[in-house]
Coordinates of C-alpha atoms and ligand atoms in Angstrom, one line a residue:
M1 CA -7.6 70.8 105.9
S2 CA -3.8 71.1 105.5
A3 CA -2.0 73.6 107.6
Q4 CA -1.5 77.0 106.1
K5 CA 1.8 77.1 104.4
N6 CA 4.1 80.1 103.7
L7 CA 3.7 81.2 100.1
L8 CA 6.8 83.4 100.5
E9 CA 9.6 83.2 103.0
V10 CA 12.4 85.7 103.0
K11 CA 15.2 84.5 105.2
N12 CA 18.1 86.7 106.3
L13 CA 18.0 88.9 103.2
T14 CA 20.9 91.2 102.9
T15 CA 21.2 93.6 99.9
N16 CA 24.2 95.8 99.3
F17 CA 25.0 98.8 97.1
Y18 CA 28.5 98.8 95.7
T19 CA 29.4 102.5 95.6
K20 CA 32.5 104.8 95.5
K21 CA 31.9 105.3 99.3
G22 CA 32.2 101.5 99.7
I23 CA 29.7 98.8 100.4
L24 CA 26.4 100.1 101.7
T25 CA 23.9 97.7 103.2
A26 CA 20.3 98.8 102.3
V27 CA 18.6 95.7 103.6
D28 CA 20.2 94.0 106.5
K29 CA 19.3 90.4 107.5
V30 CA 15.6 90.9 106.9
S31 CA 13.3 87.9 107.4
L32 CA 9.6 88.0 106.4
S33 CA 6.9 85.5 105.6
V34 CA 3.6 85.7 103.8
N35 CA 0.9 83.0 103.9
S36 CA -1.6 82.3 101.1
G37 CA -4.3 84.9 101.1
E38 CA -2.5 87.0 103.6
V39 CA -1.7 90.7 103.4
L40 CA 1.6 91.8 104.9
G41 CA 2.3 95.5 105.4
I42 CA 5.8 96.8 105.4
V43 CA 6.1 100.3 106.9
G44 CA 8.8 102.7 107.7
E45 CA 10.0 106.2 106.8
S46 CA 11.7 107.1 103.5
G47 CA 15.0 105.3 103.1
S48 CA 14.3 102.4 105.4
G49 CA 14.7 99.8 102.7
K50 CA 11.2 98.9 101.8
T51 CA 11.6 99.3 98.0
I52 CA 15.0 97.6 97.9
T53 CA 13.5 94.6 99.9
S54 CA 10.7 94.2 97.3
L55 CA 13.1 94.7 94.3
S56 CA 15.3 92.0 95.8
I57 CA 12.3 89.6 95.9
M58 CA 11.5 90.5 92.2
Q59 CA 15.2 90.4 91.3
L60 CA 14.8 93.8 89.7
L61 CA 17.5 95.6 91.7
P62 CA 19.5 98.6 90.3
V63 CA 22.8 97.5 88.6
S64 CA 24.9 98.9 91.5
S65 CA 23.2 96.6 94.0
K66 CA 23.1 92.9 94.7
V67 CA 21.6 90.4 97.2
A68 CA 24.6 89.4 99.2
E69 CA 23.1 86.9 101.6
G70 CA 19.9 85.1 102.3
E71 CA 17.1 83.1 100.7
I72 CA 13.9 84.0 99.0
I73 CA 11.7 80.9 99.1
F74 CA 8.6 81.2 97.0
Q75 CA 6.4 78.1 96.8
G76 CA 9.2 76.1 98.2
E77 CA 11.9 77.2 95.8
N78 CA 14.7 79.7 96.3
L79 CA 14.2 82.5 93.8
L80 CA 17.8 83.5 94.2
K81 CA 18.8 80.2 92.5
K82 CA 16.7 81.0 89.4
S83 CA 18.1 82.2 86.1
E84 CA 17.0 85.5 84.6
E85 CA 15.0 83.5 82.1
E86 CA 13.2 81.6 84.8
M87 CA 12.6 84.8 86.8
Q88 CA 10.9 86.4 83.7
K89 CA 8.4 83.5 83.7
I90 CA 7.7 84.1 87.4
R91 CA 7.4 87.9 87.2
G92 CA 3.9 88.9 86.2
K93 CA 2.7 85.3 86.2
L94 CA 3.2 84.2 89.8
I95 CA 4.5 87.4 91.4
S96 CA 3.5 90.9 90.2
M97 CA 4.7 94.2 91.4
I98 CA 3.0 97.6 91.4
F99 CA 5.8 100.2 91.4
Q100 CA 6.1 103.3 93.4
D101 CA 6.0 105.5 90.4
P102 CA 3.4 104.3 87.9
M103 CA 4.4 106.9 85.2
A104 CA 7.9 105.5 85.2
A105 CA 6.7 101.9 85.2
L106 CA 4.4 102.2 82.2
D107 CA 6.1 102.6 78.9
P108 CA 5.4 106.0 77.5
V109 CA 5.7 105.0 73.8
Y110 CA 3.0 102.3 73.8
T111 CA -0.7 102.6 74.5
C112 CA -2.0 101.0 77.7
G113 CA -3.8 98.5 75.6
A114 CA -0.7 97.4 73.7
Q115 CA 1.2 97.0 77.0
M116 CA -1.6 94.9 78.6
I117 CA -1.9 92.7 75.5
E118 CA 1.8 92.1 75.4
A119 CA 1.8 91.2 79.1
I120 CA -0.9 88.6 78.6
L121 CA 0.7 87.1 75.4
A122 CA 4.1 86.8 77.3
H123 CA 2.6 84.3 79.8
Q124 CA -0.6 82.9 78.3
K125 CA -1.4 80.9 75.2
V126 CA -4.3 83.0 73.9
S127 CA -5.0 84.8 70.7
K128 CA -4.5 88.5 70.4
E129 CA -8.3 89.1 70.3
E130 CA -8.7 87.1 73.5
A131 CA -5.9 89.1 75.1
E132 CA -7.6 92.3 74.0
K133 CA -10.9 91.2 75.5
K134 CA -9.2 90.2 78.8
S135 CA -7.5 93.6 78.9
V136 CA -10.7 95.5 78.5
D137 CA -12.4 93.3 81.1
M138 CA -9.5 93.9 83.5
L139 CA -9.7 97.7 83.0
K140 CA -13.4 97.5 83.8
N141 CA -12.6 95.4 86.9
V142 CA -10.2 98.0 88.2
G143 CA -12.8 100.7 87.8
I144 CA -11.7 102.5 84.6
P145 CA -14.9 104.2 83.3
A146 CA -14.3 103.9 79.6
P147 CA -12.0 100.9 79.2
E148 CA -12.0 100.9 75.3
N149 CA -10.8 104.5 75.3
C150 CA -8.2 103.8 78.0
M151 CA -6.8 100.9 75.8
K152 CA -6.1 103.5 73.1
S153 CA -4.5 106.0 75.5
Y154 CA -0.9 106.6 76.2
P155 CA 0.1 106.7 79.9
H156 CA 0.7 110.5 79.8
E157 CA -2.9 111.0 78.7
L158 CA -4.2 109.5 81.9
S159 CA -4.4 111.0 85.4
G160 CA -2.2 109.6 88.2
G161 CA -5.2 107.7 89.7
M162 CA -6.0 106.2 86.3
C163 CA -2.4 105.2 85.7
Q164 CA -2.3 103.5 89.0
R165 CA -5.5 101.6 88.1
V166 CA -3.9 100.5 84.8
M167 CA -0.8 99.4 86.7
I168 CA -2.9 97.4 89.2
G169 CA -4.8 95.9 86.2
M170 CA -1.6 94.9 84.5
A171 CA -0.3 93.3 87.6
L172 CA -3.4 91.2 87.9
L173 CA -3.7 90.1 84.3
C174 CA -2.2 86.7 84.9
N175 CA -3.8 86.2 88.3
P176 CA -0.5 86.1 90.3
K177 CA -0.3 84.4 93.6
L178 CA 1.5 87.3 95.2
L179 CA 1.1 91.0 94.5
I180 CA 3.8 93.4 95.8
A181 CA 2.3 96.9 95.9
D182 CA 5.0 99.6 96.6
E183 CA 3.3 102.8 97.9
P184 CA 0.3 102.2 95.6
T185 CA -1.5 105.2 96.9
T186 CA 1.2 107.7 97.9
A187 CA 1.2 109.8 94.7
L188 CA -2.5 110.2 94.7
D189 CA -4.9 112.6 96.2
V190 CA -6.9 111.5 99.3
T191 CA -10.2 110.5 97.5
V192 CA -8.3 108.5 94.9
Q193 CA -6.2 107.0 97.6
A194 CA -9.3 105.6 99.3
Q195 CA -10.6 104.3 96.0
I196 CA -7.4 102.4 95.2
L197 CA -7.3 101.0 98.7
E198 CA -10.9 99.7 98.3
L199 CA -9.9 98.2 95.0
L200 CA -6.9 96.4 96.6
K201 CA -9.2 95.2 99.4
S202 CA -11.7 93.7 97.0
I203 CA -8.9 92.1 95.0
K204 CA -7.7 90.5 98.2
N205 CA -11.2 89.2 99.0
D206 CA -12.2 88.1 95.5
R207 CA -9.0 86.4 94.5
N208 CA -7.6 85.2 97.8
M209 CA -4.3 86.7 96.6
S210 CA -1.4 87.3 98.9
I211 CA -0.3 91.0 99.0
I212 CA 2.7 92.7 100.4
I213 CA 1.8 96.4 100.7
I214 CA 4.6 98.8 101.2
T215 CA 3.8 102.2 102.6
H216 CA 4.9 104.9 105.0
D217 CA 1.2 105.4 105.9
L218 CA 0.1 103.3 108.8
G219 CA -3.5 104.2 108.0
V220 CA -3.2 102.2 104.8
V221 CA -1.8 99.3 106.7
S222 CA -4.5 99.3 109.4
E223 CA -7.1 99.1 106.7
I224 CA -5.8 96.2 104.7
A225 CA -2.9 94.2 106.3
Q226 CA -3.2 91.3 108.7
K227 CA 0.3 91.6 109.9
V228 CA 2.9 94.4 109.8
A229 CA 6.7 94.6 109.7
V230 CA 8.2 97.9 110.7
M231 CA 11.5 98.7 108.9
Y232 CA 14.1 101.2 109.9
N233 CA 17.5 101.7 108.3
G234 CA 17.5 98.4 106.6
R235 CA 16.4 96.4 109.6
I236 CA 13.1 95.1 110.9
F237 CA 12.4 96.8 114.2
E238 CA 9.0 95.3 115.1
E239 CA 6.7 92.7 113.6
A240 CA 3.2 91.7 114.8
D241 CA -0.3 91.1 113.6
T242 CA -1.9 94.4 112.8
D243 CA -4.3 94.7 115.8
T244 CA -1.5 93.9 118.2
L245 CA 0.8 96.4 116.6
F246 CA -1.7 99.2 117.0
L247 CA -2.9 98.2 120.4
N248 CA 0.5 97.4 121.9
P249 CA 3.3 98.9 119.9
M250 CA 6.5 98.0 121.8
H251 CA 9.3 99.8 119.9
P252 CA 9.6 103.6 120.5
Y253 CA 9.9 103.9 116.7
T254 CA 6.6 102.2 116.1
Q255 CA 5.1 104.2 118.9
G256 CA 6.3 107.4 117.2
L257 CA 5.0 106.3 113.8
I258 CA 1.5 105.6 115.4
K259 CA 1.6 108.9 117.3
S260 CA 2.4 110.8 114.1
M261 CA -0.7 109.4 112.3
P262 CA -3.1 112.3 111.5
K263 CA -6.3 112.1 113.4
P264 CA -9.6 113.4 112.0
N265 CA -10.1 117.1 112.5
Q266 CA -6.5 117.5 113.8
P267 CA -4.9 120.7 112.6
R268 CA -1.7 119.9 110.6
E269 CA 0.5 122.1 112.8
R270 CA -0.4 119.9 115.8
L271 CA 0.8 116.7 114.1
F272 CA 3.4 114.8 116.1
T273 CA 6.7 114.1 114.2
I274 CA 9.5 111.9 115.2
K275 CA 12.5 114.2 115.7
G276 CA 15.5 113.8 113.3
T277 CA 15.8 111.8 110.1
V278 CA 16.7 108.3 109.0
P279 CA 20.5 108.1 109.0
S280 CA 22.1 107.6 105.6
L281 CA 23.6 104.1 104.9
S282 CA 27.1 105.5 105.2
E283 CA 26.5 106.9 108.7
I284 CA 24.6 104.1 110.5
P285 CA 24.7 104.8 114.2
Q286 CA 26.5 102.4 116.6
G287 CA 24.2 100.4 118.9
C288 CA 20.5 100.6 118.1
R289 CA 20.2 102.4 114.8
F290 CA 17.3 104.4 116.2
N291 CA 19.1 105.6 119.4
P292 CA 19.9 109.2 118.3
R293 CA 16.2 109.8 117.8
C294 CA 14.9 107.8 120.7
S295 CA 13.7 109.4 124.0
K296 CA 14.3 106.1 125.8
A297 CA 17.9 105.6 124.7
T298 CA 20.3 104.6 127.4
D299 CA 24.0 103.7 127.4
I300 CA 23.5 100.2 126.1
C301 CA 21.4 101.5 123.2
R302 CA 24.3 103.7 122.1
T303 CA 26.8 100.8 122.1
E304 CA 25.2 97.5 121.4
E305 CA 22.6 96.7 118.7
P306 CA 19.6 94.7 120.1
E307 CA 18.5 91.5 118.3
L308 CA 14.9 91.1 117.0
V309 CA 13.4 88.9 119.7
N310 CA 10.1 87.3 120.5
A311 CA 8.5 89.6 123.0
A312 CA 5.1 87.8 122.9
D313 CA 3.3 85.3 120.7
N314 CA 3.7 86.5 117.1
H315 CA 5.2 89.7 118.3
K316 CA 8.9 90.5 117.6
V317 CA 10.7 93.6 118.7
R318 CA 14.3 94.9 118.4
C319 CA 14.7 97.1 121.5
W320 CA 16.7 96.9 124.8
H321 CA 13.8 98.4 126.8
I322 CA 11.0 95.9 126.4
Ligands
ATP1 N1 20.7 103.5 93.5 C1 21.0 103.6 94.7 N2 22.4 103.8 95.1 C2 22.7 103.9 96.4 N3 21.9 103.8 97.4 C3 20.6 103.7 97.1 C4 20.1 103.5 95.8 N4 18.7 103.3 95.8 C5 18.4 103.3 97.1 N5 19.5 103.5 97.9 C6 19.5 103.6 99.4 O1 19.0 102.4 99.9 C7 18.2 102.7 101.1 C8 16.9 102.1 101.0 O2 16.2 102.7 99.9 P1 14.7 102.3 99.6 O3 14.4 102.9 98.3 O4 14.5 100.8 99.7 O5 13.9 103.0 100.7 P2 12.3 103.1 100.9 O6 12.0 102.5 102.3 O7 11.6 102.4 99.8 O8 12.0 104.7 100.9 P3 10.8 105.5 100.3 O9 9.7 105.5 101.4 O10 11.4 106.8 100.1 O11 10.4 104.8 99.0 C9 18.2 104.2 101.2 O12 19.2 104.6 102.2 C10 18.6 104.7 99.9 O13 19.3 105.9 100.0
MG2 MG1 10.4 103.1 98.3

């Protein structure tokens, strides 16, 4: 057997916004890797740079932003060197993304069926009839109860959970090697969240697909991911395999995130929260970016930023106090 090889390797990715306030760095020297068949979770509070990281990989960034530095190596090739035309061939076919807001990602003026058929015809040499059949089969696969009706429906006629299933179905139509799922369950109620998570788990097992799952919910990560990267303020703060991260979280930020996970039967008002908020990109603190919120912060934390270092085998941490 050949050694497992990285399907995706993000090296030193830096993505900036060019604004009136100046250059704001939303993703700051981020490195990540995903092996074939592996699920990587990216967690962190709102504004930590999770979506911008994934949009950088897809090269679907907002117009005011740009990758300033780094490499995105997918199957041995740097995606940042690809033309838009080449990227269009890669998107949907080799790498698919489920967006944070399914309503915004589906086109309101076309039926779900029309959008799915078009997605297939863009990448596969099949007839319209075959594309239609594939679409219906896919809707069945992702648990849509009446797929033929769903084909004829417009996105606004479907519930949030159904829309999310359609989005997942669309993302899988061309059997991509990598699926990037950005908060795939956040907008949904708890029961539907669990169903979508089960769906993603079965996709992972059946298709041996690599998945990057982006979420602020560590519960989701613990269920599906083999390894986790914790992001804060554009930086990776900790990275480890999932069991290690939960058993031995080393960064006070990760410890806070785990402590703030709701436990069964716990009253909401007793829930732990990390004090303060993620600083805005124009007010990044000196030293460790987490220091104003950290109970362990000392002088060095307030003046010098720690590097992300190997604290143990396959366990990286960015903290002065490890
Ligand atoms: N269009 C934009 N112009 C300027 N700054 C932006 C823009 N979009 C995002 N940002 C900033 O980039 C940073 C990272 O945003 P990003 O959307 O990646 O966060 P996130 O981790 O996905 O958060 P969430 O959990 O809320 O989805 C944030 O500070 C955000 O304010
Ligand atoms: Mg986001």
